[in-house]
Coordinates of C-alpha atoms and ligand atoms in Angstrom, one line a residue:
X17 CA 75.0 111.2 91.9
X18 CA 75.2 112.3 95.4
X19 CA 75.6 116.0 95.9
X20 CA 78.1 118.0 98.4
X21 CA 75.3 118.9 100.3
X22 CA 73.4 115.7 100.7
X23 CA 76.7 113.8 101.6
X24 CA 77.3 116.5 104.3
X25 CA 74.1 115.5 105.4
X26 CA 74.7 111.8 105.4
X27 CA 78.1 112.5 107.4
X28 CA 76.2 114.3 109.7
X29 CA 73.8 111.8 110.7
X30 CA 76.4 109.1 110.8
X31 CA 78.4 111.4 113.5
X32 CA 75.2 111.9 115.7
X33 CA 74.1 108.2 115.4
X34 CA 77.5 107.4 116.9
X35 CA 77.8 109.9 119.6
X36 CA 74.2 108.8 120.8
X37 CA 75.2 105.2 120.4
X38 CA 78.4 104.5 120.3
X39 CA 80.2 106.5 123.1
X40 CA 84.1 105.6 124.0
X41 CA 82.8 103.3 127.0
X42 CA 80.3 101.3 124.9
X43 CA 83.2 100.9 122.1
X44 CA 85.6 99.8 124.9
X45 CA 82.9 97.4 126.3
X46 CA 82.2 95.6 123.3
X47 CA 86.1 95.2 122.3
X48 CA 86.9 93.9 125.6
X49 CA 83.5 91.2 125.1
X50 CA 85.3 90.6 121.6
X51 CA 81.4 91.5 120.0
X52 CA 80.3 92.7 117.0
X53 CA 77.0 94.8 117.6
X54 CA 75.1 93.2 115.3
X55 CA 71.6 95.7 115.7
X56 CA 74.0 98.5 115.2
X57 CA 75.4 97.5 112.2
X58 CA 71.7 96.2 111.1
X59 CA 70.8 99.4 111.9
X60 CA 73.2 101.0 110.1
X61 CA 72.7 99.3 106.7
X62 CA 68.7 99.4 107.1
X63 CA 67.4 101.6 104.5
X64 CA 64.4 103.2 107.0
X65 CA 67.4 104.1 109.5
X66 CA 70.7 105.0 108.5
X67 CA 70.9 103.2 104.8
X68 CA 74.5 103.6 104.5
X69 CA 74.5 101.1 101.8
X70 CA 72.1 103.3 99.9
X71 CA 74.9 105.8 98.9
X72 CA 76.8 103.2 97.3
X73 CA 74.0 101.5 95.4
X74 CA 73.3 103.3 91.8
X75 CA 70.5 105.1 91.7
X76 CA 68.4 102.8 89.0
X77 CA 68.4 100.3 91.8
X78 CA 67.1 102.0 94.7
X79 CA 70.1 103.8 95.9
X80 CA 71.8 107.2 95.8
X81 CA 74.0 106.4 93.3
X82 CA 77.6 107.4 95.4
X83 CA 80.8 107.3 93.4
X84 CA 84.5 106.9 94.7
X85 CA 84.7 110.6 96.4
X86 CA 81.6 109.7 98.4
X87 CA 82.5 106.1 99.5
X88 CA 86.3 107.5 100.6
X89 CA 84.3 110.2 102.7
X90 CA 82.0 107.9 104.2
X91 CA 85.0 105.4 105.1
X92 CA 87.1 107.7 106.6
X93 CA 84.1 109.1 108.9
X94 CA 83.0 105.5 109.5
X95 CA 86.6 104.6 110.6
X96 CA 86.9 107.3 113.0
X97 CA 84.2 106.1 114.6
X98 CA 85.1 102.3 114.9
X99 CA 87.1 100.2 112.6
X100 CA 85.7 96.8 113.3
X101 CA 82.3 98.4 112.8
X102 CA 83.2 99.8 109.6
X103 CA 84.3 96.9 108.2
X104 CA 80.9 94.9 109.4
X105 CA 79.2 97.8 106.9
X106 CA 81.0 98.5 104.1
X107 CA 81.7 94.3 104.0
X108 CA 78.5 94.7 102.0
X109 CA 79.7 97.0 99.7
X110 CA 82.9 94.7 99.3
X111 CA 81.0 91.6 99.2
X112 CA 78.2 93.0 96.3
X113 CA 81.2 94.5 94.2
X114 CA 81.9 91.2 91.9
X115 CA 78.2 91.9 91.5
X116 CA 78.1 95.5 90.4
X117 CA 81.4 94.9 88.1
X118 CA 80.4 91.4 87.0
X119 CA 77.1 90.5 87.4
X120 CA 74.3 90.1 84.2
X121 CA 71.5 93.1 84.6
X122 CA 68.7 90.7 85.7
X123 CA 71.6 89.6 88.1
X124 CA 72.6 93.2 89.2
X125 CA 68.7 94.5 89.5
X126 CA 67.7 91.5 92.2
X127 CA 70.6 91.8 94.4
X128 CA 71.2 96.0 94.2
X129 CA 68.2 96.3 94.7
X130 CA 67.1 93.7 97.6
X131 CA 70.4 95.3 99.3
X132 CA 68.9 99.0 99.0
X133 CA 65.3 97.6 100.2
X134 CA 66.0 95.0 102.6
X135 CA 69.3 96.1 103.9
X136 CA 71.1 92.7 103.0
X137 CA 74.6 92.0 104.7
X138 CA 77.3 90.9 102.3
X139 CA 80.3 88.7 102.9
X140 CA 83.3 88.5 100.5
X141 CA 84.7 85.4 100.4
X142 CA 88.1 85.3 98.6
X143 CA 90.9 84.0 100.9
X144 CA 91.6 80.6 101.6
X145 CA 93.8 79.1 104.4
X146 CA 96.2 78.2 101.2
X147 CA 95.3 81.3 98.9
X148 CA 96.1 84.8 100.9
X149 CA 98.3 87.3 98.8
X150 CA 98.2 84.6 96.3
X151 CA 94.6 84.2 95.2
X152 CA 95.6 82.0 92.2
X153 CA 96.3 79.0 94.8
X154 CA 92.4 78.6 95.4
X155 CA 91.5 75.4 96.0
X156 CA 87.7 76.2 96.4
X157 CA 85.7 74.3 93.4
X158 CA 82.5 74.4 91.9
X159 CA 81.7 71.3 89.8
X160 CA 79.1 71.9 87.1
X161 CA 75.7 69.9 87.6
X162 CA 74.3 68.9 84.1
X163 CA 70.4 68.5 83.6
X164 CA 69.1 67.7 79.6
X165 CA 72.9 68.6 78.5
X166 CA 73.0 72.0 79.7
X167 CA 74.8 73.3 83.3
X168 CA 71.6 73.9 86.0
X169 CA 73.7 74.5 88.5
X170 CA 76.7 73.8 90.6
X171 CA 78.2 72.0 93.6
X172 CA 80.6 74.0 95.7
X173 CA 83.1 72.7 98.0
X174 CA 86.1 74.3 100.2
X175 CA 87.0 76.5 102.9
X176 CA 87.2 79.9 103.5
X177 CA 89.4 82.1 105.7
X178 CA 89.1 85.3 107.9
X179 CA 86.1 86.8 106.0
X180 CA 84.1 89.7 107.7
X181 CA 81.1 89.1 108.1
X182 CA 81.7 85.3 108.1
X183 CA 79.2 84.6 110.7
X184 CA 76.4 87.3 110.1
X185 CA 76.3 88.2 106.5
X186 CA 72.9 87.1 104.8
X187 CA 74.8 86.4 101.3
X188 CA 78.4 85.9 100.4
X189 CA 80.2 86.0 97.5
X190 CA 82.5 82.9 97.0
X191 CA 85.6 82.8 94.7
X192 CA 85.7 79.0 93.4
X193 CA 87.6 77.4 90.5
X194 CA 84.8 76.1 87.7
X195 CA 86.2 74.1 85.5
X196 CA 86.8 77.5 83.1
X197 CA 88.7 79.1 85.9
X198 CA 88.0 81.2 89.0
X199 CA 84.5 82.5 89.0
X200 CA 82.4 84.3 91.8
X201 CA 78.8 82.6 93.1
X202 CA 76.5 83.8 95.4
X203 CA 75.8 82.2 98.3
X204 CA 72.8 82.5 100.5
X205 CA 73.1 82.1 104.6
X206 CA 71.3 79.3 105.0
X207 CA 72.4 77.0 101.9
X208 CA 72.7 73.3 102.9
X209 CA 76.0 72.6 103.6
X210 CA 77.4 76.2 103.8
X211 CA 78.3 76.5 107.4
X212 CA 81.1 79.1 109.6
X213 CA 83.2 78.3 112.6
X214 CA 83.3 80.6 115.8
X215 CA 84.6 84.4 115.2
X216 CA 88.1 84.8 115.3
X217 CA 90.0 86.3 118.5
X218 CA 91.5 89.3 116.8
X219 CA 93.9 91.6 117.6
X220 CA 91.7 94.1 116.9
X221 CA 88.5 95.2 115.0
X222 CA 87.1 93.0 117.5
X223 CA 83.4 94.8 116.8
X224 CA 83.8 92.9 113.1
X225 CA 82.9 89.6 113.1
X226 CA 85.3 87.4 111.2
X227 CA 84.9 84.1 110.6
X228 CA 86.1 81.0 108.8
X229 CA 83.5 79.2 105.7
X230 CA 83.2 75.9 104.9
X231 CA 80.9 74.6 102.0
X232 CA 80.5 71.3 101.7
X233 CA 78.7 70.0 98.2
X234 CA 76.6 73.1 98.5
X235 CA 74.3 73.7 95.7
X236 CA 73.6 77.1 94.0
X237 CA 71.6 77.7 91.0
X238 CA 73.6 78.3 87.5
X239 CA 72.1 82.1 88.2
X240 CA 74.4 82.3 91.2
X241 CA 77.6 82.3 88.6
X242 CA 78.3 86.2 88.3
X243 CA 77.8 87.2 84.9
X244 CA 76.7 83.8 83.8
X245 CA 80.3 83.1 82.4
X246 CA 82.8 80.8 84.4
X247 CA 86.4 81.9 84.6
X248 CA 85.8 85.5 84.9
X249 CA 86.4 85.6 88.9
X250 CA 90.2 86.9 89.0
X251 CA 89.2 89.2 86.3
X252 CA 86.3 90.7 88.0
X253 CA 88.2 90.9 91.4
X254 CA 90.6 93.1 89.7
X255 CA 88.3 95.3 88.0
X256 CA 87.0 96.8 91.7
X257 CA 90.8 96.8 93.2
X258 CA 91.2 100.3 92.3
X259 CA 88.1 101.2 94.4
X260 CA 88.1 98.7 97.3
X261 CA 91.7 99.9 98.4
X262 CA 90.9 103.5 98.3
X263 CA 88.3 102.5 100.7
X264 CA 90.5 100.5 103.1
X265 CA 92.9 103.9 102.4
X266 CA 90.2 105.7 103.6
X267 CA 90.4 103.7 106.9
X268 CA 93.9 103.8 107.2
X269 CA 93.1 107.7 107.3
X270 CA 90.4 108.1 109.5
X271 CA 91.7 105.6 112.0
X272 CA 95.4 107.6 112.0
X273 CA 93.6 111.0 112.6
X274 CA 90.9 109.8 115.0
X275 CA 94.2 108.6 117.0
X276 CA 95.9 112.2 116.4
X277 CA 93.0 113.8 117.4
X278 CA 93.1 111.9 120.9
X279 CA 96.6 113.0 121.2
X280 CA 96.5 116.5 120.2
X281 CA 93.6 117.4 122.9
X282 CA 95.3 115.4 125.5
X283 CA 98.5 117.0 124.8
X284 CA 97.4 120.7 125.9
X285 CA 95.9 119.7 129.1
X286 CA 98.8 117.2 130.1
X287 CA 101.2 119.3 132.1
X288 CA 104.9 118.5 132.3
X289 CA 108.1 120.2 133.5
X290 CA 105.9 123.2 134.2
X291 CA 103.7 123.4 130.5
X292 CA 101.8 122.1 128.5
X293 CA 103.3 118.6 126.5
X294 CA 101.5 120.6 123.2
X295 CA 104.2 123.5 124.0
X296 CA 107.1 121.3 123.5
X297 CA 108.8 120.8 120.3
X298 CA 110.3 117.5 121.2
X299 CA 106.9 116.4 121.6
X300 CA 104.9 117.6 118.8
X301 CA 107.5 117.8 116.2
X302 CA 108.2 114.0 116.8
X303 CA 105.2 112.4 117.6
X304 CA 102.0 114.9 116.0
X305 CA 103.4 116.8 112.9
X306 CA 105.2 114.4 110.8
X307 CA 102.2 112.1 111.0
X308 CA 99.4 115.7 110.3
X309 CA 101.7 115.7 107.2
X310 CA 102.0 111.9 106.0
X311 CA 98.1 111.5 106.6
X312 CA 97.6 114.8 104.6
X313 CA 99.8 113.2 101.6
X314 CA 97.8 110.2 101.7
X315 CA 94.4 112.2 101.5
X316 CA 96.0 114.2 98.6
X317 CA 96.3 111.0 97.1
X318 CA 93.2 109.1 97.8
X319 CA 91.8 112.1 96.7
X320 CA 93.0 112.5 93.0
X321 CA 92.3 108.8 92.8
X322 CA 88.8 109.1 93.7
X323 CA 88.4 111.7 91.4
X324 CA 89.7 110.2 88.2
X325 CA 87.8 106.5 89.0
X326 CA 84.4 108.6 88.9
X327 CA 85.8 110.6 85.9
X328 CA 85.6 107.1 84.7
X329 CA 88.0 107.3 81.8
X330 CA 91.1 105.3 83.0
X331 CA 90.1 102.0 83.9
X332 CA 90.6 100.3 87.3
X333 CA 93.4 102.5 88.6
X334 CA 94.9 99.1 90.9
X335 CA 98.2 101.0 90.9
X336 CA 97.0 104.4 92.2
X337 CA 94.7 102.0 94.9
X338 CA 97.7 100.3 95.7
X339 CA 99.5 103.5 96.3
X340 CA 96.8 105.7 98.0
X341 CA 96.3 102.2 100.6
X342 CA 99.7 101.7 101.1
X343 CA 100.5 105.4 102.0
X344 CA 97.3 106.2 104.0
X345 CA 97.6 102.7 106.2
X346 CA 101.2 102.8 106.9
X347 CA 100.7 106.4 107.9
X348 CA 97.6 105.6 109.9
X349 CA 99.6 103.0 111.9
X350 CA 102.4 105.0 112.6
X351 CA 99.9 108.2 113.9
X352 CA 98.1 105.6 116.3
X353 CA 101.5 103.9 117.3
X354 CA 102.8 107.8 118.2
X355 CA 99.4 108.6 119.8
X356 CA 100.0 106.1 122.1
X357 CA 103.5 107.3 123.0
X358 CA 102.0 110.9 123.1
X359 CA 99.5 109.9 126.2
X360 CA 102.4 107.8 127.9
X361 CA 101.2 105.5 130.3
X362 CA 97.2 106.5 129.8
X363 CA 98.0 105.6 126.4
X364 CA 98.7 102.0 126.7
X365 CA 95.6 101.6 128.7
X366 CA 92.0 101.0 127.2
X367 CA 90.4 103.8 128.7
X368 CA 92.1 106.4 126.3
X369 CA 90.8 104.6 123.6
X370 CA 94.1 105.3 121.2
X371 CA 95.5 101.6 122.2
X372 CA 91.9 100.4 120.7
X373 CA 92.7 102.3 117.5
X374 CA 96.1 100.9 117.0
X375 CA 95.1 97.7 117.3
X376 CA 92.3 98.3 115.0
X377 CA 93.7 100.3 112.1
X378 CA 96.4 98.0 112.4
X379 CA 94.3 95.5 109.9
X380 CA 94.4 98.5 107.0
X381 CA 98.2 97.1 106.4
X382 CA 96.9 93.3 106.3
X383 CA 93.4 93.2 104.4
X384 CA 92.7 93.9 101.0
X385 CA 96.1 93.2 100.1
X386 CA 99.2 93.6 102.8
X387 CA 101.7 96.2 102.6
X388 CA 104.1 94.3 100.9
X389 CA 101.8 93.0 97.9
X390 CA 101.1 97.0 97.5
X391 CA 105.0 97.8 97.4
X392 CA 105.1 95.0 94.7
X393 CA 102.0 95.8 92.6
X394 CA 103.3 99.8 92.4
X395 CA 106.9 98.7 92.1
X396 CA 105.6 96.2 88.6
X397 CA 103.3 98.8 87.1
X398 CA 105.8 101.9 87.6
X399 CA 108.9 99.6 86.3
X400 CA 107.1 99.2 83.0
X401 CA 106.4 103.0 82.7
X402 CA 109.8 103.4 83.3
X403 CA 111.0 101.1 80.3
X404 CA 108.4 102.9 78.3
X405 CA 109.5 106.0 78.7
X406 CA 113.2 104.9 78.5
X407 CA 113.4 106.3 82.3
X408 CA 111.6 110.2 81.7
X409 CA 108.3 108.8 83.1
X410 CA 109.2 110.5 87.0
X411 CA 111.6 113.2 84.8
X412 CA 108.6 114.7 83.0
X413 CA 106.3 114.4 86.1
X414 CA 109.2 116.4 88.2
X415 CA 109.0 119.1 85.2
X416 CA 105.1 119.7 85.9
X417 CA 105.7 120.4 89.4
X418 CA 108.3 122.5 88.8
X419 CA 106.3 124.6 86.8
X420 CA 104.0 124.2 89.7
X421 CA 106.6 125.7 92.0
X422 CA 106.9 128.6 89.2
X423 CA 103.5 129.8 90.3
X424 CA 103.1 128.5 93.8
X425 CA 106.6 128.6 95.4
X426 CA 104.9 128.1 98.6
X427 CA 103.2 124.8 98.2
X428 CA 106.5 122.3 98.4
X429 CA 105.9 121.3 94.6
X430 CA 109.7 121.9 94.0
X431 CA 110.8 119.5 97.1
X432 CA 108.7 117.4 95.5
X433 CA 110.0 117.3 91.9
X434 CA 113.6 116.7 93.4
X435 CA 112.4 113.3 94.8
X436 CA 110.5 112.6 91.5
X437 CA 113.6 113.6 89.6
X438 CA 115.6 111.3 92.6
X439 CA 113.6 108.6 92.2
X440 CA 113.9 108.5 88.0
X441 CA 117.8 108.5 88.5
X442 CA 117.4 105.3 90.9
X443 CA 115.0 103.5 88.6
X444 CA 117.3 104.1 85.5
X445 CA 120.6 103.1 88.2
X446 CA 118.5 99.8 89.2
X447 CA 117.5 99.0 84.8
X448 CA 121.6 99.5 84.5
X449 CA 122.8 97.2 87.4
X450 CA 119.3 94.7 86.5
X451 CA 118.8 94.8 90.4
X452 CA 115.2 94.2 90.5
X453 CA 115.8 90.8 90.3
X454 CA 116.5 91.4 94.0
X455 CA 112.9 91.1 95.4
X456 CA 113.7 93.5 98.3
X457 CA 114.9 96.3 95.6
X458 CA 111.9 96.1 93.8
X459 CA 109.6 96.5 97.1
X460 CA 111.5 99.2 98.4
X461 CA 111.5 100.9 95.3
X462 CA 108.0 100.8 95.6
X463 CA 107.7 102.6 98.7
X464 CA 109.7 105.4 97.2
X465 CA 107.5 105.5 94.4
X466 CA 104.7 106.1 96.7
X467 CA 106.3 108.3 98.6
X468 CA 107.2 110.3 95.9
X469 CA 103.9 110.1 93.9
X470 CA 102.5 111.4 97.5
X471 CA 104.3 114.3 97.8
X472 CA 103.4 115.4 93.8
X473 CA 99.7 115.1 95.1
X474 CA 99.6 117.2 98.1
X475 CA 101.4 120.1 96.5
X476 CA 99.0 120.0 94.0
X477 CA 96.5 119.9 96.2
X478 CA 97.6 122.7 98.4
X479 CA 97.7 124.5 95.0
X480 CA 94.0 123.8 94.3
X481 CA 93.2 125.2 97.8
X482 CA 94.9 128.4 97.3
X483 CA 93.3 128.6 94.2
X484 CA 89.7 127.8 95.7
X485 CA 89.3 124.9 93.6
X486 CA 89.5 122.2 95.7
X487 CA 86.6 119.4 95.4
X488 CA 83.7 121.2 97.4
X489 CA 83.2 117.5 99.1
X490 CA 86.5 117.5 100.7
X491 CA 88.0 118.5 104.1
X492 CA 88.0 121.9 104.9
X493 CA 90.1 121.1 108.2
X494 CA 93.6 123.3 106.7
X495 CA 93.7 126.7 104.9
X496 CA 96.0 127.1 102.0
X497 CA 98.7 128.3 104.2
X498 CA 98.4 125.0 106.6
X499 CA 98.4 122.8 103.9
X500 CA 101.1 124.6 102.0
X501 CA 103.2 124.0 105.4
X502 CA 102.1 120.7 105.3
X503 CA 103.1 119.7 101.9
X504 CA 106.3 121.5 102.5
X505 CA 107.0 119.2 105.4
X506 CA 105.8 115.7 103.6
X507 CA 107.9 116.9 100.2
X508 CA 111.3 117.1 102.0
X509 CA 110.8 114.5 103.9
X510 CA 110.1 112.3 100.4
X511 CA 112.9 114.3 98.6
X512 CA 115.4 113.1 101.3
X513 CA 114.1 109.5 101.5
X514 CA 114.0 108.9 97.9
X515 CA 117.3 110.1 97.4
X516 CA 119.5 108.7 100.5
X517 CA 117.2 105.7 100.5
X518 CA 117.4 105.2 96.7
X519 CA 120.8 105.8 97.3
X520 CA 121.1 102.9 99.7
X521 CA 119.8 100.0 98.4
X522 CA 121.3 100.7 94.6
X523 CA 124.4 100.8 96.7
X524 CA 123.5 97.9 98.8
X525 CA 122.8 95.6 95.7
X526 CA 126.0 96.3 93.9
X527 CA 124.8 98.7 91.6
X528 CA 127.3 101.9 91.8
X529 CA 131.0 100.9 91.7
X530 CA 133.6 103.1 93.5
X531 CA 134.3 105.7 90.5
X532 CA 130.5 105.7 89.7
X533 CA 129.8 107.0 93.3
X534 CA 130.0 110.9 93.0
X535 CA 127.9 111.1 89.7
X536 CA 125.3 109.1 91.3
X537 CA 125.5 111.3 94.2
X538 CA 125.3 114.5 91.9
X539 CA 122.4 112.6 89.3
X540 CA 120.0 112.1 92.7
X541 CA 120.8 116.0 93.4
X542 CA 121.7 114.9 97.0
X543 CA 122.7 118.7 97.8
X544 CA 119.5 120.0 96.5
X545 CA 118.1 117.8 98.7
X546 CA 119.7 118.8 101.1
X547 CA 119.3 122.5 100.9
X548 CA 115.5 122.0 100.6
X549 CA 115.9 120.7 104.3
X550 CA 116.1 124.4 105.2
X551 CA 113.5 125.8 106.9
X552 CA 111.9 122.7 108.1
X553 CA 111.8 123.8 111.6
X554 CA 109.6 126.6 111.2
X555 CA 107.5 125.1 109.1
X556 CA 106.7 122.1 111.2
X557 CA 106.2 125.2 114.3
X558 CA 103.6 126.6 112.1
X559 CA 102.2 123.3 111.5
X560 CA 101.9 122.6 115.5
X561 CA 100.5 126.1 115.7
X562 CA 97.5 125.2 113.1
X563 CA 96.9 121.7 114.9
X564 CA 96.8 123.5 118.3
X565 CA 95.0 126.4 117.0
X566 CA 97.3 129.2 118.3
X567 CA 98.1 130.8 114.7
X568 CA 96.4 133.9 116.1
X569 CA 98.3 134.3 119.3
X570 CA 101.6 133.4 117.7
X571 CA 101.1 136.2 115.0
X572 CA 99.9 138.4 117.9
X573 CA 102.9 137.5 119.8
X574 CA 105.5 137.8 116.7
X575 CA 104.0 141.5 116.3
Ligands
LIG6 C1 90.6 90.8 110.4 C2 90.6 90.3 108.7 C3 89.7 90.2 107.8 C4 89.4 89.9 106.8 N1 88.4 90.2 105.8 C5 88.7 89.4 104.5 C6 87.6 89.2 104.1 O1 86.1 89.4 104.2 N2 87.6 88.8 102.6 C7 88.4 88.1 102.3 O2 88.6 87.6 101.2 N3 89.8 87.8 103.0 C8 89.9 88.9 104.0 N4 90.6 89.0 105.0 C9 91.8 87.9 104.6 C10 93.0 89.1 104.0 O3 92.9 89.6 102.8 C11 94.4 88.4 103.9 O4 94.4 88.1 105.2 C12 95.6 88.9 103.0 O5 95.4 89.2 101.8 C13 97.2 88.2 103.5 O6 96.4 86.9 103.1 P1 97.5 85.6 104.3 O7 97.0 85.9 105.7 O8 97.1 84.7 103.7 O9 98.5 86.1 104.4 P2 100.1 85.9 103.2 O10 99.5 85.9 102.1 O11 100.2 84.2 103.9 O12 101.2 86.3 104.0 C14 102.1 86.6 104.8 C15 103.1 87.4 105.1 O13 103.8 87.5 103.7 C16 104.1 88.7 103.1 N5 103.8 87.8 101.6 C17 102.9 87.3 101.0 N6 103.3 86.7 99.7 C18 104.3 87.8 99.3 C19 105.8 87.7 98.4 N7 105.3 87.4 96.7 N8 106.6 88.1 98.7 C20 106.5 89.1 99.8 N9 106.0 88.5 100.8 C21 105.2 88.3 100.9 C22 102.8 89.3 103.2 O14 102.9 90.7 102.6 C23 102.4 89.3 104.7 O15 103.5 90.0 105.8 C24 91.1 89.5 106.2 C25 92.0 89.0 106.8 C26 91.6 89.7 108.3 C27 92.5 89.6 109.3

């Protein structure tokens, strides 16, 4: 267990280290040279130095026993520093996950203790040239080597593609097909027949080493089969998705905020047409405010999911991990892209960093499952809930938010409830028209589900803040009034998006006849959703004032 105080101290050491060793000029040079700063990565993982890995290793193996919430906080901070380095450091966490969830007691003791004591760097070898989103298409094989009638070891043959730390890791976990199905193996650097290619020349995260791996008759002893039983590999990979996707979600969040936090101060100094850009509503309300709202909606969802994972009673929460990753990575990308625009010509150059952040954060919608795969995962799971509850799942959630709205009318719960009611109606119409036979409809539903659920989360987070009950470890950047305003901005967007885009896709797939259109529009609550937009501009004004630290000034002026 990590206390809030310890976590705060760890994050502070991380920030201090980055300030000293990774100033902008260094990051820009490394990015231009396409170089992974291995010495820095090792320093961060070294138990006698920063020892970031210690946070994630259970106490019984010499670590600090951090949970999903701690992981999210550290990942966000790492991503704010540099997403390439974050990927290099966190690859050990990802690479050792199959061990954490699936290994035998002896394997856990050996490998997790070695990570804690020696700062071993891991890589996670799942993807192959022909098996990306579809891991079932795995071609790497692990053939049994028999001795005296028992399995003494395995010979592994195959290729892995796009492996983070592939060229620098001390140990790699490798997914390979055994006679009983996909299984994870532990392969150490230097094993005969185990080689890697030159690092990939990538669009972003150029400070992270990404390399293809080749395994030619690589022999491993039987005790390198994680868990000691063949065929468990895909289940083990599934078991950690909730957790690992939350890490990438936090990367998206950190990357997005890193970009906005460069655009915000820039715009206070940049004078155009006689005043700073930060004073111009057409600038802030397009390029800054909506992105802050989406990022905070994603944060709310990440936090709820992390707390549920840490409570430990609900399984792996794969779908929730997918929603968190989808929202945070898409919001992070949009925020970084808008930040380039916010800096104009300067944003388009290397020197001002937002261009680099934008290239870096781009990876978060690709690795650990692409956004499209996230949409599919979300939609399929929630579709089952819709069917199981005879269409009531989201109506029920909406009613809970209506009750919250009665207690806290300021937190946007009413608009979030409108989004959830509309979602239930869209899904029901899709069921009646059997529209999920169209893959596009299925995936678009995934997007609408993510928006509606995140609106609910942000409203709940704002209410917790108002009640002084927010998790101690979390960011206090926004006070209760600011969080409520952010929530109202996002909930309005979610309600409008679900109702209007839902209508668009259902109608577009032939799910509404001319006669049914008016009643369907009514069932979506469109007039109420439109009415809920009232007050949006003044809320955006308020959020902009908060982001620019001028709430007191405005209040004084108003007085
Ligand atoms: C920098 C980097 C680091 C990485 N690190 C690691 C690592 O450490 N370990 C590891 O194992 N892997 C790693 N990956 C691999 C990454 O997880 C995969 O690239 C990713 O899962 C997508 O697989 P793919 O590249 O084969 O794309 P594909 O699966 O071919 O997808 C291409 C496009 O098609 C879409 N698509 C795919 N299937 C469908 C479908 N059924 N329906 C609709 N659309 C679909 C995708 O969303 C995507 O837009 C890394 C990748 C990169 C680029």
